[in-house]
Short mmCIF file of C-alpha atoms in Angstrom, two decimals:
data_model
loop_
_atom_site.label_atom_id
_atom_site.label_comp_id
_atom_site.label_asym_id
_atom_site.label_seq_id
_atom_site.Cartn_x
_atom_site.Cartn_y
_atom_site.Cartn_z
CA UNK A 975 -75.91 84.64 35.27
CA UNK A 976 -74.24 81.31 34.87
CA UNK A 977 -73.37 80.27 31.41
CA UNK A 978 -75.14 77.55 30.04
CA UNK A 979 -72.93 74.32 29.69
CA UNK A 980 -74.01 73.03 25.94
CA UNK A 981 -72.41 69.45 25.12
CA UNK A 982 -72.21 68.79 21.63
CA UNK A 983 -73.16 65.55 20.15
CA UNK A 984 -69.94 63.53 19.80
CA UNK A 985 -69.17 61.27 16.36
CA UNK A 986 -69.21 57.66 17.13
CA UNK A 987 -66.11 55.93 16.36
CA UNK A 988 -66.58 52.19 15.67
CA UNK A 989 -63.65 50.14 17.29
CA UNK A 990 -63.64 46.88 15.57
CA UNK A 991 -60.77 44.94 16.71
CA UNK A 992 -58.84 43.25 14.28
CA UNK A 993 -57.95 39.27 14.79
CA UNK A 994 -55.37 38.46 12.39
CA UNK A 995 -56.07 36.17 10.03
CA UNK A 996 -54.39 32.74 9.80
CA UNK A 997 -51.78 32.05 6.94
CA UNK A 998 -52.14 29.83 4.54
CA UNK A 999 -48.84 28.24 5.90
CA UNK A 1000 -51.07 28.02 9.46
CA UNK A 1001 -53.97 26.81 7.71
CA UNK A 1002 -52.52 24.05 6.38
CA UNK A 1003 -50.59 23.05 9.17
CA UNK A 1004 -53.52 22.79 11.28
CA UNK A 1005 -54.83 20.78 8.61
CA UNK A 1006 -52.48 18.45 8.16
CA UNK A 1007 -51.59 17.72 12.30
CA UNK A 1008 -55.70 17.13 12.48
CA UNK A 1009 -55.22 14.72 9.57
CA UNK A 1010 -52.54 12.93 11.21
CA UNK A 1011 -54.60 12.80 14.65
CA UNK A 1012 -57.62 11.50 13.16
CA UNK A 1013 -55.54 8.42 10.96
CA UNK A 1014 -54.05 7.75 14.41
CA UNK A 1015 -57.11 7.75 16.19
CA UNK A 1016 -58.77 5.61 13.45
CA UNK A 1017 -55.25 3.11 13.31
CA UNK A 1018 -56.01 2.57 17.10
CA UNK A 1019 -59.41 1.85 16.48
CA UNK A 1020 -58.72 -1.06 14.13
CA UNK A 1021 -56.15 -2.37 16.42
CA UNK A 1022 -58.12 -2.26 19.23
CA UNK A 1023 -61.42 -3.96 17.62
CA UNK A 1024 -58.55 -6.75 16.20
CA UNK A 1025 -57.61 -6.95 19.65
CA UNK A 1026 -61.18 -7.37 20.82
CA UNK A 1027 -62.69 -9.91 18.06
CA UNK A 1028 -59.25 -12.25 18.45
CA UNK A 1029 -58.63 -12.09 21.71
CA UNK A 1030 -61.95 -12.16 23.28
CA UNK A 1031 -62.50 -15.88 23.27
CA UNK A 1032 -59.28 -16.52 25.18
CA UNK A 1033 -59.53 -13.77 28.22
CA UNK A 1034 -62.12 -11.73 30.98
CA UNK A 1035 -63.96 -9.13 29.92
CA UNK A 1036 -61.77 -7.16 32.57
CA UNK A 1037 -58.43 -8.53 31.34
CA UNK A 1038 -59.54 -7.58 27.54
CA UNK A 1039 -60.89 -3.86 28.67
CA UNK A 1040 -57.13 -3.94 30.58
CA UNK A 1041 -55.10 -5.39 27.41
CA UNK A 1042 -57.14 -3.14 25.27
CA UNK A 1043 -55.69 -0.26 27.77
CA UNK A 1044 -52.21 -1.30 27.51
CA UNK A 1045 -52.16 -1.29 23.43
CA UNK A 1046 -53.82 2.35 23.39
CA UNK A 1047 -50.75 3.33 25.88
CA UNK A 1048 -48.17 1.06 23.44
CA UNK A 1049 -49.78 3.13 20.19
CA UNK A 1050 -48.41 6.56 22.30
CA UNK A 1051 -45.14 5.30 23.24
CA UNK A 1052 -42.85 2.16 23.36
CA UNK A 1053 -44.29 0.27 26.41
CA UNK A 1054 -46.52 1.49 29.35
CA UNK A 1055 -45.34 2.17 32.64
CA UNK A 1056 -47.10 -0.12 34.98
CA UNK A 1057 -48.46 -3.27 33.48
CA UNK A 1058 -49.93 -5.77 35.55
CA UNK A 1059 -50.07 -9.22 33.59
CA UNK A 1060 -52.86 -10.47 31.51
CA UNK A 1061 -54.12 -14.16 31.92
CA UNK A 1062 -54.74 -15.66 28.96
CA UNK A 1063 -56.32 -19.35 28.50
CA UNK A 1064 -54.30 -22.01 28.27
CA UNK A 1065 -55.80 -22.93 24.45
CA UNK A 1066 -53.47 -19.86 23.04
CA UNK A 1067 -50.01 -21.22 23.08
CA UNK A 1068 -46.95 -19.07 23.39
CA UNK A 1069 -46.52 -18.33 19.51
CA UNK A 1070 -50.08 -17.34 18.69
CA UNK A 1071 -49.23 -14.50 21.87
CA UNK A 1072 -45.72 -13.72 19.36
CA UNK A 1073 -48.27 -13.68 16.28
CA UNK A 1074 -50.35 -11.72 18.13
CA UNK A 1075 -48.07 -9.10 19.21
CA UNK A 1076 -46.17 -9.04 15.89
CA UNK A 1077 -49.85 -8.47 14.17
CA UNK A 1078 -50.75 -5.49 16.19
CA UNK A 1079 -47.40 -4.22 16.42
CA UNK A 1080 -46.59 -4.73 12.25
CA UNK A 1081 -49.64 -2.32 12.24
CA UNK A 1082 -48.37 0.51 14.51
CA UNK A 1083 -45.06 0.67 13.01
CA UNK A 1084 -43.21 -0.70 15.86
CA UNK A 1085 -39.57 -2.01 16.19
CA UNK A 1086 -39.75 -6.07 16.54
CA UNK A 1087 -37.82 -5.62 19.73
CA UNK A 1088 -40.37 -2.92 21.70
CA UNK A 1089 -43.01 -5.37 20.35
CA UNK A 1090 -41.72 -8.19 22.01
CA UNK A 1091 -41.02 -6.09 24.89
CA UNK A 1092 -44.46 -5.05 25.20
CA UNK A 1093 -45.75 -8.86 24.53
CA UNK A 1094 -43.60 -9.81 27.51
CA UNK A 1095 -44.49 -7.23 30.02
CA UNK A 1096 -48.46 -7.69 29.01
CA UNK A 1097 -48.47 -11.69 28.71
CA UNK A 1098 -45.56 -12.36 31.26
CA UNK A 1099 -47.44 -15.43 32.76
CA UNK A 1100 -48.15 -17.17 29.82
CA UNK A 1101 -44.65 -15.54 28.07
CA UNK A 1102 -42.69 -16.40 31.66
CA UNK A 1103 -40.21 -19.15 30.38
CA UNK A 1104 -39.24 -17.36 27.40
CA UNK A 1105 -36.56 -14.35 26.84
CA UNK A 1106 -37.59 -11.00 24.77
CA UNK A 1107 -35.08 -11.60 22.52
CA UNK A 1108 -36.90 -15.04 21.67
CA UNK A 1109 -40.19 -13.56 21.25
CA UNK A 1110 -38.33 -10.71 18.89
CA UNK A 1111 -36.56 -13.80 16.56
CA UNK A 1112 -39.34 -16.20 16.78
CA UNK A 1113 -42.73 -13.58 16.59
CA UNK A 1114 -43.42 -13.80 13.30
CA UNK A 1115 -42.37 -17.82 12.49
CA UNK A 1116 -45.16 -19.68 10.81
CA UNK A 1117 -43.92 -23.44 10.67
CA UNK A 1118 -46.30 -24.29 13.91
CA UNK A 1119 -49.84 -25.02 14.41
CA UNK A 1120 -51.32 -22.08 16.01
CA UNK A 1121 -54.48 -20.26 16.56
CA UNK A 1122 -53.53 -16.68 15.85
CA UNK A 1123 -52.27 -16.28 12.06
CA UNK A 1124 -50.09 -13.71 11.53
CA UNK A 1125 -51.97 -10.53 9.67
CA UNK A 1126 -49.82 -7.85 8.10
CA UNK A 1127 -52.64 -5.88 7.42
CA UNK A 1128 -54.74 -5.02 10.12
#
């Protein structure tokens, strides 16, 4: 006679597995980089509706969507890569492009001279008979009559 094989019930063991917790350290690191992101993104934002609201009277829809795409590259870095002039009409005069440029870039924290950099790469039509280090000197000069005030606090 063959023996009878008799399993015994087996105790269920209950793998949980264990995700360590963050630290507080982690915690409030994450905190504080999403903090910084969303200031940034809200910074931008304000530029970019200054840009829109002082600019629009003077340019294309197209060339303000494309301006508008150049200062959102100019918030991440110094000046973008491939920039293909914006026309501007022929009301805005040189300066109010300087006081322009020195507006927006007073608000992102930017060196005068990557400003005016930027300013003459994006406006080089209208900006074509004047030098960068000009536009750095003269950007934020107020004895003129001009269209575009200077704003420190955009």
């Amino acid at each position: 006679e063959i023996p009878a094989i008799v399993a015994e019930p087996t105790e269920e063991v209950a793998v949980t597995e264990t995700t360590p917790q963050p630290s507080e350290y982690e915690i409030l690191r994450a905190s504080a980089i999403a903090e910084r992101e969303r200031a940034s993104q809200e910074k931008l934002q304000r530029i970019l509706d200054y840009t829109k609201q002082t600019m629009v009277a003077y340019m294309s829809e197209a060339e303000l969507d494309r301006l508008c795409g150049y200062i959102t590259e100019y918030s991440l870095g110094d000046t973008p890569r491939e920039v293909s002039p914006v026309s501007v009409d022929s009301a805005l005069k040189s300066i109010d492009l300087m006081h322009f440029g020195w507006n927006i870039g007073k608000a992102f924290g930017k060196r005068r001279i990557h400003t005016a950099t930027f300013i003459k790469n994006v406006f080089a039509h209208a900006l074509r008979d004047i030098e960068v280090s000009t536009i750095e000197r003269k950007m934020s000069h107020t004895e003129c009559e001009c269209r575009i005030k200077l704003d420190g606090e955009i």
